[in-house]
mmCIF file of C-alpha atoms in Angstrom:
data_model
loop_
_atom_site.group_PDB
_atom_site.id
_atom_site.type_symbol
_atom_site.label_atom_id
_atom_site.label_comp_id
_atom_site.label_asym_id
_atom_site.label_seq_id
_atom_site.Cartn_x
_atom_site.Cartn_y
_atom_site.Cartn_z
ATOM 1 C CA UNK A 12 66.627 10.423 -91.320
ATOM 2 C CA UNK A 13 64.829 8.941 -94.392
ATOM 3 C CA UNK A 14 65.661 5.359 -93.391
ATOM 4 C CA UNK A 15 63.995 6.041 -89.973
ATOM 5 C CA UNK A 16 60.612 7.622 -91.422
ATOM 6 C CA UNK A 17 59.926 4.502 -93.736
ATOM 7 C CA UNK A 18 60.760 2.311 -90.969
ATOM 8 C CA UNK A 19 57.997 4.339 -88.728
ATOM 9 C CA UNK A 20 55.653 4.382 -91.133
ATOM 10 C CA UNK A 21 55.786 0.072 -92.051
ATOM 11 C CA UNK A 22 55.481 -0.668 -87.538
ATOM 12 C CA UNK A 23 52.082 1.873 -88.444
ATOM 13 C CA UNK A 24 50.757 0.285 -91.019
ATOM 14 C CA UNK A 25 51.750 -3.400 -89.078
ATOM 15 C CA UNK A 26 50.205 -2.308 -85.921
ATOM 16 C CA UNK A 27 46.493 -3.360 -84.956
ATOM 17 C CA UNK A 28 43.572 -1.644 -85.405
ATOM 18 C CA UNK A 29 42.888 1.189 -81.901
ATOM 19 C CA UNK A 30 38.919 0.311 -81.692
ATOM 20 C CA UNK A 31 38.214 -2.077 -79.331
ATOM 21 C CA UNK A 32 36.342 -5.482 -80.229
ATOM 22 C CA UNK A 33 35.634 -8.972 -78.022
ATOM 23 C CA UNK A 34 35.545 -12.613 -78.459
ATOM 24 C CA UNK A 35 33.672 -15.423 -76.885
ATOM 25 C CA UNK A 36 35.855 -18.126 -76.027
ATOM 26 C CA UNK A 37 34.143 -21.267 -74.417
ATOM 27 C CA UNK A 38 35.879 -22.619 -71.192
ATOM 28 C CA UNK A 39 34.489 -25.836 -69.835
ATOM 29 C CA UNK A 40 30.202 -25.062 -69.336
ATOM 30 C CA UNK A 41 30.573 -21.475 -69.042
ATOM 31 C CA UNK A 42 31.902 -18.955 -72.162
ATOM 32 C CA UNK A 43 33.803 -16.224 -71.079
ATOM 33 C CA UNK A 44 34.043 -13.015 -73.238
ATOM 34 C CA UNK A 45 37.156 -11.329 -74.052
ATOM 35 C CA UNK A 46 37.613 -7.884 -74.539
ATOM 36 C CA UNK A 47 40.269 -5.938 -75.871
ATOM 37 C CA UNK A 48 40.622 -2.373 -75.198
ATOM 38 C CA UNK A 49 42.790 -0.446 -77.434
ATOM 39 C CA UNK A 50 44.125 -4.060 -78.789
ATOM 40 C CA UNK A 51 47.174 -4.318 -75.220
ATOM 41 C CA UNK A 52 45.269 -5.833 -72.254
ATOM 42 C CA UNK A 53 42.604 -7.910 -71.732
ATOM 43 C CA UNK A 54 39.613 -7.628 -69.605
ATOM 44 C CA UNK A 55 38.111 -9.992 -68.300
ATOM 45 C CA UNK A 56 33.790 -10.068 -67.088
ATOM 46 C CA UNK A 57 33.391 -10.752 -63.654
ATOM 47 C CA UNK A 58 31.895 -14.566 -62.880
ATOM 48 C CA UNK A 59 28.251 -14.598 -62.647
ATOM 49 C CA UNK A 60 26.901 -15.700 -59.119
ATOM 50 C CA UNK A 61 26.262 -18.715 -57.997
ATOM 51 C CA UNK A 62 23.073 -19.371 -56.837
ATOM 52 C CA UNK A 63 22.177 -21.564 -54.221
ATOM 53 C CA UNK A 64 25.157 -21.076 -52.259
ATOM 54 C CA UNK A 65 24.653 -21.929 -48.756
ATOM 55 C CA UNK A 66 25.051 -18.669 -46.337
ATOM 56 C CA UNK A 67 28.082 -19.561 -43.499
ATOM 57 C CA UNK A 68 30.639 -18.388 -41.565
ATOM 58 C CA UNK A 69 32.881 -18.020 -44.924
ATOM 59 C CA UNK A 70 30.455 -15.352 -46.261
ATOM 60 C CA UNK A 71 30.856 -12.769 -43.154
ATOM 61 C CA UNK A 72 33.854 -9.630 -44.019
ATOM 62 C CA UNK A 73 36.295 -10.365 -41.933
ATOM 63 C CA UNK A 74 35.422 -7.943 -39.351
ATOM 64 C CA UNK A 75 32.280 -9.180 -38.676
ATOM 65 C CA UNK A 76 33.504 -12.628 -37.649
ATOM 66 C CA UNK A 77 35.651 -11.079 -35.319
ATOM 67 C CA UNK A 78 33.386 -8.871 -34.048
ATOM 68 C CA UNK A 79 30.828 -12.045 -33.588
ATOM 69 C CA UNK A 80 33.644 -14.185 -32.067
ATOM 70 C CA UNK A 81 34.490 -11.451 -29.752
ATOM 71 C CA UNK A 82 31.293 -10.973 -28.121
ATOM 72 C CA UNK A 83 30.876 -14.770 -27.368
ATOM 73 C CA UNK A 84 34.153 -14.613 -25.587
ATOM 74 C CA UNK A 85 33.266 -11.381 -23.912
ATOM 75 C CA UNK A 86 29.815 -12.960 -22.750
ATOM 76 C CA UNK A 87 31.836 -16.269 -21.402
ATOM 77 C CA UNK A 88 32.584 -14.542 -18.272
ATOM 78 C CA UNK A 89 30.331 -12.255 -17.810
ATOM 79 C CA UNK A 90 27.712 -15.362 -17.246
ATOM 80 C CA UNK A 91 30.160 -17.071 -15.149
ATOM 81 C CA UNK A 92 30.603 -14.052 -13.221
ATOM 82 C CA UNK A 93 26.971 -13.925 -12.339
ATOM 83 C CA UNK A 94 26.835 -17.870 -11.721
ATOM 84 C CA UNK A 95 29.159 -17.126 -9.137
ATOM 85 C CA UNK A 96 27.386 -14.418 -7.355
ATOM 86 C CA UNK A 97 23.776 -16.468 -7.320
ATOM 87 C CA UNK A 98 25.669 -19.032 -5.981
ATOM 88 C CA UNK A 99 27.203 -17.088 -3.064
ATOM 89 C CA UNK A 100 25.471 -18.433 -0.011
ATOM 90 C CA UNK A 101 28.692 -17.756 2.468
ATOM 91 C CA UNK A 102 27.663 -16.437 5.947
ATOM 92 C CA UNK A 103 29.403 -13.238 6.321
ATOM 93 C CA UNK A 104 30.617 -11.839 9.573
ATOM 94 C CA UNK A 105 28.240 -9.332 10.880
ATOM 95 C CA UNK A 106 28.575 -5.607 10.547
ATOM 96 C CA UNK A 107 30.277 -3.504 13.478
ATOM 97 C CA UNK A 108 27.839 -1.132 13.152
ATOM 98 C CA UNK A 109 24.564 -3.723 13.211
ATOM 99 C CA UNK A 110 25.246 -4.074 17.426
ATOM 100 C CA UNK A 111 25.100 -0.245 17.978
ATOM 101 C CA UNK A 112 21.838 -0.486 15.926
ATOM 102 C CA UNK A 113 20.072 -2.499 17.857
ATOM 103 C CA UNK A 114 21.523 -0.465 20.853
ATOM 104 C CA UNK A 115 20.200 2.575 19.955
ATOM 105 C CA UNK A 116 16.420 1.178 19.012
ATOM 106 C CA UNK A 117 16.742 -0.525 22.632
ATOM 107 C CA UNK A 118 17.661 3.143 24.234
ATOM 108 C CA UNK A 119 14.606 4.635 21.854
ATOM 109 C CA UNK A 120 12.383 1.907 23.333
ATOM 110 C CA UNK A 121 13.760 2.431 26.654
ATOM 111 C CA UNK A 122 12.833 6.219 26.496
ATOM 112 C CA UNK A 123 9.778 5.779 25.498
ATOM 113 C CA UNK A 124 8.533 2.859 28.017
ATOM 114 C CA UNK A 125 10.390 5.278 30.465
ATOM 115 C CA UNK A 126 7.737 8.263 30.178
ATOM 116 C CA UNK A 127 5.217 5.735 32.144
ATOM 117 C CA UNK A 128 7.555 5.679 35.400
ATOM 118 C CA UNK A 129 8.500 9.561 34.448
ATOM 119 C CA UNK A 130 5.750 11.838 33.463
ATOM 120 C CA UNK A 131 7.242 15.140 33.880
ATOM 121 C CA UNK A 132 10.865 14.222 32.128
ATOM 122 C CA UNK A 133 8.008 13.612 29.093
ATOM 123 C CA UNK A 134 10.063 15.690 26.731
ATOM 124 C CA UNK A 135 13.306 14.803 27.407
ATOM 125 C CA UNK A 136 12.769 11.495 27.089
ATOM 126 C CA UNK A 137 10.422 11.891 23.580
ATOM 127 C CA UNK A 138 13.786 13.597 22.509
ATOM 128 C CA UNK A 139 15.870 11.128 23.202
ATOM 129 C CA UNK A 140 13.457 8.518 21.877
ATOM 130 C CA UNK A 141 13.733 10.451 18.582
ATOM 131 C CA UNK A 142 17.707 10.620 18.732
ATOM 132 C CA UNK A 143 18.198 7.748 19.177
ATOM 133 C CA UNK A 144 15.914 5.844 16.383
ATOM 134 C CA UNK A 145 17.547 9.086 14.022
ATOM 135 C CA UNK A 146 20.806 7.309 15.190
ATOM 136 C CA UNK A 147 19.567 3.680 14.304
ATOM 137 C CA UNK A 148 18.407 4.819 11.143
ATOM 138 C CA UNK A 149 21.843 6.618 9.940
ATOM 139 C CA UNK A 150 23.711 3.147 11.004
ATOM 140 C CA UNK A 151 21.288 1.154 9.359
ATOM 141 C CA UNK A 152 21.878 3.394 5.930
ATOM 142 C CA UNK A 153 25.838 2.717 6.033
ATOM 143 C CA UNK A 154 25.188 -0.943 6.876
ATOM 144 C CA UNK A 155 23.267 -1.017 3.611
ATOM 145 C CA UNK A 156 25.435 0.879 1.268
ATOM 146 C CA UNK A 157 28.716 -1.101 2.075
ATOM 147 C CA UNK A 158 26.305 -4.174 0.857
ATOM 148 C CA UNK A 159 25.415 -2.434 -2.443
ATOM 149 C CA UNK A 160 22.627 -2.075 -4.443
ATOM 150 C CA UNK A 161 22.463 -3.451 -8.415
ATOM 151 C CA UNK A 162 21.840 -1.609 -10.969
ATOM 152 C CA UNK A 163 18.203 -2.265 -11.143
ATOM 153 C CA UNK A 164 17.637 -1.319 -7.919
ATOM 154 C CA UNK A 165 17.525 -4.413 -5.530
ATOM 155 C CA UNK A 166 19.595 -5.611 -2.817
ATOM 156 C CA UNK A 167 22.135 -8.461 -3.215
ATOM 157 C CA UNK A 168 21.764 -11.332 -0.770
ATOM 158 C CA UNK A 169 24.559 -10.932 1.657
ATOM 159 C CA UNK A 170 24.093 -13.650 4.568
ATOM 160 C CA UNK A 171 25.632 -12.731 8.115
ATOM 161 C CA UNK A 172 25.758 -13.809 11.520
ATOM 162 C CA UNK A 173 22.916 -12.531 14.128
ATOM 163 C CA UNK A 174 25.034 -10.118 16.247
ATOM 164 C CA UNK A 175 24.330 -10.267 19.838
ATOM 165 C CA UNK A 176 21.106 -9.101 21.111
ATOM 166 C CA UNK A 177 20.547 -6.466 23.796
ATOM 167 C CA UNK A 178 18.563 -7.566 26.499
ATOM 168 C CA UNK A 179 14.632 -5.717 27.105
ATOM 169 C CA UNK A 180 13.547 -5.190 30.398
ATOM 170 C CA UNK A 181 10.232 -6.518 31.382
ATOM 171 C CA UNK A 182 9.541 -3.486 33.951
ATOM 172 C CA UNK A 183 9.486 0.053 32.399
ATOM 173 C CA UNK A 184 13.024 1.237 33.128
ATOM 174 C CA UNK A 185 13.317 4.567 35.269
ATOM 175 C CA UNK A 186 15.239 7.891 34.625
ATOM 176 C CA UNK A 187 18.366 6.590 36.675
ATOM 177 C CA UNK A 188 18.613 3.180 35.040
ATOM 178 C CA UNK A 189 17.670 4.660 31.317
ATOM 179 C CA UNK A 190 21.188 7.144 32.311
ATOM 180 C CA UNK A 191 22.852 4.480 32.827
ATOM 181 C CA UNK A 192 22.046 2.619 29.672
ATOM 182 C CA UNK A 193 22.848 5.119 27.739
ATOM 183 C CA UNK A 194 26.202 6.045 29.092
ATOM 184 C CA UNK A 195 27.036 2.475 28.491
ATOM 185 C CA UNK A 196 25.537 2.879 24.605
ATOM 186 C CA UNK A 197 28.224 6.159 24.361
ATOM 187 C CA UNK A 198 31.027 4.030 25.435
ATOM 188 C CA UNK A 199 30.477 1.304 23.042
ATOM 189 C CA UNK A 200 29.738 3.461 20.098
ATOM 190 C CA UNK A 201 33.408 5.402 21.106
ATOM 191 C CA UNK A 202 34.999 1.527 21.353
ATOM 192 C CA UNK A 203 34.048 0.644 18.072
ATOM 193 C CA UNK A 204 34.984 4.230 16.538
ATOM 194 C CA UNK A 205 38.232 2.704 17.020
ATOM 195 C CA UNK A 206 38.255 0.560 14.914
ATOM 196 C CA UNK A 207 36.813 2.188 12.131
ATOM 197 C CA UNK A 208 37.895 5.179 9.650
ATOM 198 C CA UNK A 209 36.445 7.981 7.770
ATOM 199 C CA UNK A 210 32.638 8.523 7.819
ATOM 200 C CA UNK A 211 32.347 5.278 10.281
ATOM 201 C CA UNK A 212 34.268 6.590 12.627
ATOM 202 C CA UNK A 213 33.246 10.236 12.193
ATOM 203 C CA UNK A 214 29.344 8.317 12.394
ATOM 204 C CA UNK A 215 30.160 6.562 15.522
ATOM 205 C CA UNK A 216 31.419 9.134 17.665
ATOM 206 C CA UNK A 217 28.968 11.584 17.021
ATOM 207 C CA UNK A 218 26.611 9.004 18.182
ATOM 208 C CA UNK A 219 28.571 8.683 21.330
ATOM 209 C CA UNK A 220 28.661 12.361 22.190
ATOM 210 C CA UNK A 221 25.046 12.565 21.979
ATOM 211 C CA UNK A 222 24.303 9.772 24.279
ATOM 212 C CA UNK A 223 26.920 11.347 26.597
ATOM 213 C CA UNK A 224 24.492 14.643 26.101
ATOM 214 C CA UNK A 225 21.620 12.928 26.534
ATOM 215 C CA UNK A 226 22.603 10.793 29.604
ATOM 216 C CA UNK A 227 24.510 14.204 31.293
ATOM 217 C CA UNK A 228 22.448 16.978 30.724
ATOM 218 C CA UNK A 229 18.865 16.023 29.494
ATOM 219 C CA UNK A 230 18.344 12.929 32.193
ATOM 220 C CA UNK A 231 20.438 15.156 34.302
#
């Protein structure tokens, strides 16, 4: 036990001083201080900037770049995609509904040059007048909103084909041939319900049940 006190008290006595203290030590241009903290490790002063160094890619965090990168790849196709659409100028087949448009602004016409040759059916035909542009208007609406609208509010060019027009008589029509038109104007709108679904076809044959009204009971 005495052997081992002595021997504890020399590696005391050997061992350095606790308080810390540095040294300069001159590497190349620069001098770089040591310092020694309780005399075990060394710690070293971060490197001073360097000034004048050019500001690149290598300076963004890591994230950054990627972020940076990723919204130039991201805006790639997005510019393509919109090249593509200015540059649609395909003619599109035209819209089932645009014929039984025109049809029913020929019938409203119809009813309305018809009040000349029919004074006293004057209210059944300003009624049906009035239907039938109502009718024009609602298939002129869906025509439009399969098309779209972008988000700023306009239209998108979509080109189609003229559909067929509907022939005007030059004599104001009377009560019998104006029946007859629009029986013929039910039938069609019930022919293309057929080929149709959901609010099209629910559109379409509402339309054709009031020109059957129309043609039976108010030009009756």
């Amino acid at each position: 036990m005495k052997f081992v006190a002595v021997r504890c008290a020399r590696f005391a006595a050997e061992a350095p001083p606790t308080s810390s203290y540095s040294r300069i030590r001159v590497r190349g241009t620069r001098a770089v201080r040591l310092v020694w903290h309780d005399g075990s490790v060394p710690l070293r002063d971060p490197a001073p900037p360097v000034i004048g160094r050019p500001l690149g890619l290598s300076s963004l965090p890591r994230r950054g770049a990627l972020r940076l990168f990723g919204a130039s790849a991201i805006g790639v196709p997005v510019v393509v995609a919109l090249s593509a659409c200015a540059e649609d100028d395909s003619i599109h087949a035209p819209d089932p509904l645009a014929a039984q448009e025109l049809r029913a602004r020929a019938d409203a016409a119809a009813a309305t040059a018809a009040i000349a040759t029919a004074p006293q059916s004057q209210a059944a035909l300003t009624t049906i007048a009035t239907e039938r542009t109502a009718h024009a208007d609602a298939l002129r609406a869906e025509i439009e909103r399969v098309i779209g609208v972008y988000g700023d509010g306009t239209t998108p060019v979509h080109r189609t084909a003229a559909p067929s027009p509907t022939e005007t008589p030059s004599a104001p029509p009377t009560v019998a041939s104006l029946r007859m038109q629009l029986t013929a104007s039910g039938q069609q709108a019930v022919d293309t319900a057929r080929g149709q679904n959901g609010y099209r076809a629910a559109l379409l044959a509402s339309i054709s049940a009031s020109c059957a009204t129309q043609a039976g009971v108010l030009l009756a």
